[in-house]
């Protein structure tokens, strides 16, 4: 019998976790099929409906029921940001493993408490940085490590979507201060997670944040001030001596799921865009002068773990499949595999430090050292 699973939150990401838990053992035969024990959501009616739809044994409106349930070994946290710390710490203290959605927490103190709880519990605790699981990102890491683009000297990181681009879009929890800084910890953490697995650590940052729409309509016909920032940008330096730019915008009309990376080195460059997530582009001065130009590599079985899903090259994986890979890496980490490809709470806290340093810099308009 596989591990018992509890899921908190059954919205966009909750469904994504449920899909991953449901299919992980089908895709990866080296893990045992998890047992979907219980699901918690804001109301009993919603929790029971979603438990039935997702194949969980029961639904409850009290997430603490899951924490107290001895049949549950691991808890997925896919509730809004402001609940992550309380839920993760309680789960870890009860001896559960934790798979928590990003951002880790809305304050550095809470993120630190989560890291400490994970350390003391000895349980596995990871964050939902699914984009690092893309086989093309793993391939980019291999190419950089092999020196295919030489010594990395400049990095551009972007994440843009347009789900908050319409000023008439009603106010909801993502615009509340208690959900975090806005685009910075909603979005920036994703390209920062990619940088963390691809190249170096950020050591200093100078930033600016912007609020394109100061207020939004409410469902009752009124207006409410927007409490955080939908746009953020920063310059940074890494411990490897590279300079970089980070630009994130969740009100960028036309951008649907763009996470764009440009990594420049002394003998080439690598480009990636999540909107074309099954492609990687590389330019290398190793190519003969007459052949120089960007080469597009299509995802294929040679890019681990693509083969687990599809034996044919160029057919492509999707967003939800990254979560299945992440679920597999979580199970590897739980079983003691030190090489599991995850961002645990220790590494997650490093990313949070960058986020908070960036916000401090945006307030002071000064470089901040990490
Ligand atoms: N990894 C990614 O790519 C990615 C993408 C989107 C969202 N997220 C993260 O996932 C989390 C959830 O975001 P979402 O887009 O799924 O939100 P959502 O609004 O679609 O879903 C949130 C769910 O949590 C439930 N909920 C609210 N309060 C609760 C409580 N006290 N107890 C139990 N359930 C509660 C809501 O009813 C809802 O079902 C956020 O932290 C977000 O940042 C991650």
PDB file of N, CA, C and O and ligand atoms in Angstrom, residues 8-13 40-42 46 63 78-81 83-84 87 101-103 128 130-131 173 186 190 319 323, ligand 1:
ATOM      1  N   UNK A   8      -5.485  19.755   0.897  1.00  0.00           N
ATOM      2  CA  UNK A   8      -6.183  20.956   1.389  1.00  0.00           C
ATOM      3  C   UNK A   8      -6.303  21.949   0.238  1.00  0.00           C
ATOM      4  O   UNK A   8      -5.294  22.408  -0.304  1.00  0.00           O
ATOM      5  N   UNK A   9      -7.545  22.274  -0.108  1.00  0.00           N
ATOM      6  CA  UNK A   9      -7.796  23.203  -1.218  1.00  0.00           C
ATOM      7  C   UNK A   9      -8.027  22.415  -2.497  1.00  0.00           C
ATOM      8  O   UNK A   9      -7.202  21.570  -2.874  1.00  0.00           O
ATOM      9  N   UNK A  10      -9.140  22.677  -3.162  1.00  0.00           N
ATOM     10  CA  UNK A  10      -9.462  21.880  -4.361  1.00  0.00           C
ATOM     11  C   UNK A  10      -9.795  22.778  -5.540  1.00  0.00           C
ATOM     12  O   UNK A  10     -10.603  22.429  -6.381  1.00  0.00           O
ATOM     13  N   UNK A  11      -9.142  23.962  -5.596  1.00  0.00           N
ATOM     14  CA  UNK A  11      -9.327  24.854  -6.736  1.00  0.00           C
ATOM     15  C   UNK A  11      -8.378  24.471  -7.860  1.00  0.00           C
ATOM     16  O   UNK A  11      -8.125  23.271  -8.112  1.00  0.00           O
ATOM     17  N   UNK A  12      -7.840  25.466  -8.527  1.00  0.00           N
ATOM     18  CA  UNK A  12      -6.928  25.261  -9.661  1.00  0.00           C
ATOM     19  C   UNK A  12      -5.781  24.314  -9.291  1.00  0.00           C
ATOM     20  O   UNK A  12      -5.570  23.272  -9.931  1.00  0.00           O
ATOM     21  N   UNK A  13      -5.054  24.666  -8.252  1.00  0.00           N
ATOM     22  CA  UNK A  13      -3.887  23.857  -7.898  1.00  0.00           C
ATOM     23  C   UNK A  13      -4.262  22.569  -7.164  1.00  0.00           C
ATOM     24  O   UNK A  13      -3.572  21.559  -7.287  1.00  0.00           O
ATOM     25  N   UNK A  40      -9.839  18.551   2.185  1.00  0.00           N
ATOM     26  CA  UNK A  40     -10.460  19.643   2.957  1.00  0.00           C
ATOM     27  C   UNK A  40     -10.636  20.852   2.063  1.00  0.00           C
ATOM     28  O   UNK A  40      -9.762  21.176   1.264  1.00  0.00           O
ATOM     29  N   UNK A  41     -11.784  21.508   2.210  1.00  0.00           N
ATOM     30  CA  UNK A  41     -11.970  22.801   1.542  1.00  0.00           C
ATOM     31  C   UNK A  41     -12.817  23.676   2.459  1.00  0.00           C
ATOM     32  O   UNK A  41     -13.148  23.275   3.586  1.00  0.00           O
ATOM     33  N   UNK A  42     -13.142  24.882   1.982  1.00  0.00           N
ATOM     34  CA  UNK A  42     -13.706  25.901   2.870  1.00  0.00           C
ATOM     35  C   UNK A  42     -15.067  25.530   3.455  1.00  0.00           C
ATOM     36  O   UNK A  42     -15.395  25.946   4.563  1.00  0.00           O
ATOM     37  N   UNK A  46     -18.662  21.819  -0.412  1.00  0.00           N
ATOM     38  CA  UNK A  46     -17.642  21.875  -1.462  1.00  0.00           C
ATOM     39  C   UNK A  46     -16.633  20.738  -1.283  1.00  0.00           C
ATOM     40  O   UNK A  46     -16.264  20.053  -2.258  1.00  0.00           O
ATOM     41  N   UNK A  63      -9.463  21.538   7.877  1.00  0.00           N
ATOM     42  CA  UNK A  63      -8.193  20.948   7.436  1.00  0.00           C
ATOM     43  C   UNK A  63      -7.456  20.265   8.587  1.00  0.00           C
ATOM     44  O   UNK A  63      -6.637  19.365   8.368  1.00  0.00           O
ATOM     45  N   UNK A  78      -2.835  23.288  -1.044  1.00  0.00           N
ATOM     46  CA  UNK A  78      -3.149  24.060  -2.251  1.00  0.00           C
ATOM     47  C   UNK A  78      -4.212  25.099  -1.921  1.00  0.00           C
ATOM     48  O   UNK A  78      -5.103  25.387  -2.713  1.00  0.00           O
ATOM     49  N   UNK A  79      -4.107  25.642  -0.717  1.00  0.00           N
ATOM     50  CA  UNK A  79      -5.007  26.708  -0.257  1.00  0.00           C
ATOM     51  C   UNK A  79      -4.326  28.057  -0.514  1.00  0.00           C
ATOM     52  O   UNK A  79      -3.132  28.100  -0.825  1.00  0.00           O
ATOM     53  N   UNK A  80      -5.076  29.174  -0.372  1.00  0.00           N
ATOM     54  CA  UNK A  80      -4.448  30.490  -0.592  1.00  0.00           C
ATOM     55  C   UNK A  80      -3.213  30.711   0.295  1.00  0.00           C
ATOM     56  O   UNK A  80      -3.085  30.150   1.387  1.00  0.00           O
ATOM     57  N   UNK A  81      -2.344  31.603  -0.210  1.00  0.00           N
ATOM     58  CA  UNK A  81      -1.012  31.824   0.367  1.00  0.00           C
ATOM     59  C   UNK A  81      -1.004  32.046   1.877  1.00  0.00           C
ATOM     60  O   UNK A  81      -0.116  31.558   2.585  1.00  0.00           O
ATOM     61  N   UNK A  83      -2.524  30.882   4.234  1.00  0.00           N
ATOM     62  CA  UNK A  83      -2.717  29.719   5.112  1.00  0.00           C
ATOM     63  C   UNK A  83      -1.522  28.767   5.110  1.00  0.00           C
ATOM     64  O   UNK A  83      -1.461  27.836   5.918  1.00  0.00           O
ATOM     65  N   UNK A  84      -0.584  28.963   4.175  1.00  0.00           N
ATOM     66  CA  UNK A  84       0.484  27.972   3.989  1.00  0.00           C
ATOM     67  C   UNK A  84       1.250  27.693   5.274  1.00  0.00           C
ATOM     68  O   UNK A  84       1.482  26.530   5.630  1.00  0.00           O
ATOM     69  N   UNK A  87      -0.775  25.850   8.091  1.00  0.00           N
ATOM     70  CA  UNK A  87      -1.102  24.468   7.697  1.00  0.00           C
ATOM     71  C   UNK A  87       0.153  23.596   7.656  1.00  0.00           C
ATOM     72  O   UNK A  87       0.160  22.463   8.150  1.00  0.00           O
ATOM     73  N   UNK A 101       2.115  24.431  -1.881  1.00  0.00           N
ATOM     74  CA  UNK A 101       2.187  25.320  -3.048  1.00  0.00           C
ATOM     75  C   UNK A 101       3.019  26.558  -2.752  1.00  0.00           C
ATOM     76  O   UNK A 101       3.187  26.959  -1.611  1.00  0.00           O
ATOM     77  N   UNK A 102       3.536  27.147  -3.805  1.00  0.00           N
ATOM     78  CA  UNK A 102       4.266  28.400  -3.687  1.00  0.00           C
ATOM     79  C   UNK A 102       3.277  29.556  -3.613  1.00  0.00           C
ATOM     80  O   UNK A 102       2.149  29.392  -4.040  1.00  0.00           O
ATOM     81  N   UNK A 103       3.614  30.741  -3.131  1.00  0.00           N
ATOM     82  CA  UNK A 103       4.867  31.023  -2.441  1.00  0.00           C
ATOM     83  C   UNK A 103       4.863  30.354  -1.070  1.00  0.00           C
ATOM     84  O   UNK A 103       3.802  30.060  -0.525  1.00  0.00           O
ATOM     85  N   UNK A 128       5.851  23.738  -4.303  1.00  0.00           N
ATOM     86  CA  UNK A 128       5.314  23.452  -5.644  1.00  0.00           C
ATOM     87  C   UNK A 128       5.951  24.285  -6.743  1.00  0.00           C
ATOM     88  O   UNK A 128       5.249  25.018  -7.442  1.00  0.00           O
ATOM     89  N   UNK A 130       6.843  23.667  -9.785  1.00  0.00           N
ATOM     90  CA  UNK A 130       6.702  22.665 -10.842  1.00  0.00           C
ATOM     91  C   UNK A 130       7.543  22.925 -12.095  1.00  0.00           C
ATOM     92  O   UNK A 130       7.935  21.996 -12.779  1.00  0.00           O
ATOM     93  N   UNK A 131       7.834  24.219 -12.382  1.00  0.00           N
ATOM     94  CA  UNK A 131       8.529  24.494 -13.653  1.00  0.00           C
ATOM     95  C   UNK A 131       9.939  23.928 -13.683  1.00  0.00           C
ATOM     96  O   UNK A 131      10.473  23.659 -14.752  1.00  0.00           O
ATOM     97  N   UNK A 173      -8.678  37.388  -3.587  1.00  0.00           N
ATOM     98  CA  UNK A 173      -7.648  37.270  -2.558  1.00  0.00           C
ATOM     99  C   UNK A 173      -6.240  37.593  -3.028  1.00  0.00           C
ATOM    100  O   UNK A 173      -5.397  38.013  -2.244  1.00  0.00           O
ATOM    101  N   UNK A 186       3.921  36.035  -6.100  1.00  0.00           N
ATOM    102  CA  UNK A 186       3.011  35.202  -6.881  1.00  0.00           C
ATOM    103  C   UNK A 186       3.774  34.646  -8.098  1.00  0.00           C
ATOM    104  O   UNK A 186       3.663  33.455  -8.422  1.00  0.00           O
ATOM    105  N   UNK A 190       8.772  31.810  -9.329  1.00  0.00           N
ATOM    106  CA  UNK A 190       8.903  30.745 -10.345  1.00  0.00           C
ATOM    107  C   UNK A 190      10.202  30.875 -11.142  1.00  0.00           C
ATOM    108  O   UNK A 190      11.010  29.938 -11.159  1.00  0.00           O
ATOM    109  N   UNK A 319       1.421  21.287 -18.648  1.00  0.00           N
ATOM    110  CA  UNK A 319       1.588  21.835 -17.296  1.00  0.00           C
ATOM    111  C   UNK A 319       1.312  20.789 -16.225  1.00  0.00           C
ATOM    112  O   UNK A 319       2.088  20.609 -15.287  1.00  0.00           O
ATOM    113  N   UNK A 323       3.543  18.537 -12.714  1.00  0.00           N
ATOM    114  CA  UNK A 323       3.137  18.257 -11.323  1.00  0.00           C
ATOM    115  C   UNK A 323       3.250  16.752 -11.031  1.00  0.00           C
ATOM    116  O   UNK A 323       3.544  16.353  -9.911  1.00  0.00           O
TER     117      UNK A 323
HETATM  118  N1  LIG B   1       2.662  26.046  -8.782  1.00  0.00           N
HETATM  119  C1  LIG B   1       1.959  26.768  -9.608  1.00  0.00           C
HETATM  120  O1  LIG B   1       2.260  26.839 -10.806  1.00  0.00           O
HETATM  121  C2  LIG B   1       0.756  27.509  -9.081  1.00  0.00           C
HETATM  122  C3  LIG B   1      -0.209  28.022  -9.962  1.00  0.00           C
HETATM  123  C4  LIG B   1      -1.323  28.663  -9.426  1.00  0.00           C
HETATM  124  C5  LIG B   1      -1.469  28.791  -8.053  1.00  0.00           C
HETATM  125  N2  LIG B   1      -0.491  28.303  -7.230  1.00  0.00           N
HETATM  126  C6  LIG B   1      -0.635  28.434  -5.769  1.00  0.00           C
HETATM  127  O2  LIG B   1      -1.622  27.504  -5.322  1.00  0.00           O
HETATM  128  C7  LIG B   1      -2.326  28.045  -4.198  1.00  0.00           C
HETATM  129  C8  LIG B   1      -3.797  27.987  -4.491  1.00  0.00           C
HETATM  130  O3  LIG B   1      -4.042  28.780  -5.622  1.00  0.00           O
HETATM  131  P1  LIG B   1      -5.250  28.424  -6.626  1.00  0.00           P
HETATM  132  O4  LIG B   1      -4.987  29.202  -7.850  1.00  0.00           O
HETATM  133  O5  LIG B   1      -5.469  26.955  -6.690  1.00  0.00           O
HETATM  134  O6  LIG B   1      -6.446  29.100  -5.832  1.00  0.00           O
HETATM  135  P2  LIG B   1      -7.999  28.760  -5.940  1.00  0.00           P
HETATM  136  O7  LIG B   1      -8.699  29.967  -5.439  1.00  0.00           O
HETATM  137  O8  LIG B   1      -8.340  28.202  -7.285  1.00  0.00           O
HETATM  138  O9  LIG B   1      -8.168  27.549  -4.903  1.00  0.00           O
HETATM  139  C9  LIG B   1      -7.969  27.714  -3.529  1.00  0.00           C
HETATM  140  C10 LIG B   1      -8.803  26.655  -2.830  1.00  0.00           C
HETATM  141  O10 LIG B   1      -8.539  26.720  -1.423  1.00  0.00           O
HETATM  142  C11 LIG B   1      -9.803  26.663  -0.741  1.00  0.00           C
HETATM  143  N3  LIG B   1      -9.667  27.242   0.598  1.00  0.00           N
HETATM  144  C12 LIG B   1      -9.689  28.549   0.954  1.00  0.00           C
HETATM  145  N4  LIG B   1      -9.563  28.641   2.292  1.00  0.00           N
HETATM  146  C13 LIG B   1      -9.448  27.371   2.765  1.00  0.00           C
HETATM  147  C14 LIG B   1      -9.302  26.821   4.076  1.00  0.00           C
HETATM  148  N5  LIG B   1      -9.216  27.596   5.161  1.00  0.00           N
HETATM  149  N6  LIG B   1      -9.234  25.462   4.199  1.00  0.00           N
HETATM  150  C15 LIG B   1      -9.302  24.677   3.104  1.00  0.00           C
HETATM  151  N7  LIG B   1      -9.451  25.149   1.852  1.00  0.00           N
HETATM  152  C16 LIG B   1      -9.512  26.485   1.684  1.00  0.00           C
HETATM  153  C17 LIG B   1     -10.732  27.436  -1.668  1.00  0.00           C
HETATM  154  O11 LIG B   1     -12.094  27.181  -1.367  1.00  0.00           O
HETATM  155  C18 LIG B   1     -10.315  26.879  -3.010  1.00  0.00           C
HETATM  156  O12 LIG B   1     -10.930  25.638  -3.300  1.00  0.00           O
HETATM  157  C19 LIG B   1      -1.797  29.472  -3.996  1.00  0.00           C
HETATM  158  O13 LIG B   1      -0.869  29.481  -2.958  1.00  0.00           O
HETATM  159  C20 LIG B   1      -1.119  29.796  -5.322  1.00  0.00           C
HETATM  160  O14 LIG B   1      -0.037  30.709  -5.188  1.00  0.00           O
HETATM  161  C21 LIG B   1       0.592  27.650  -7.716  1.00  0.00           C
END
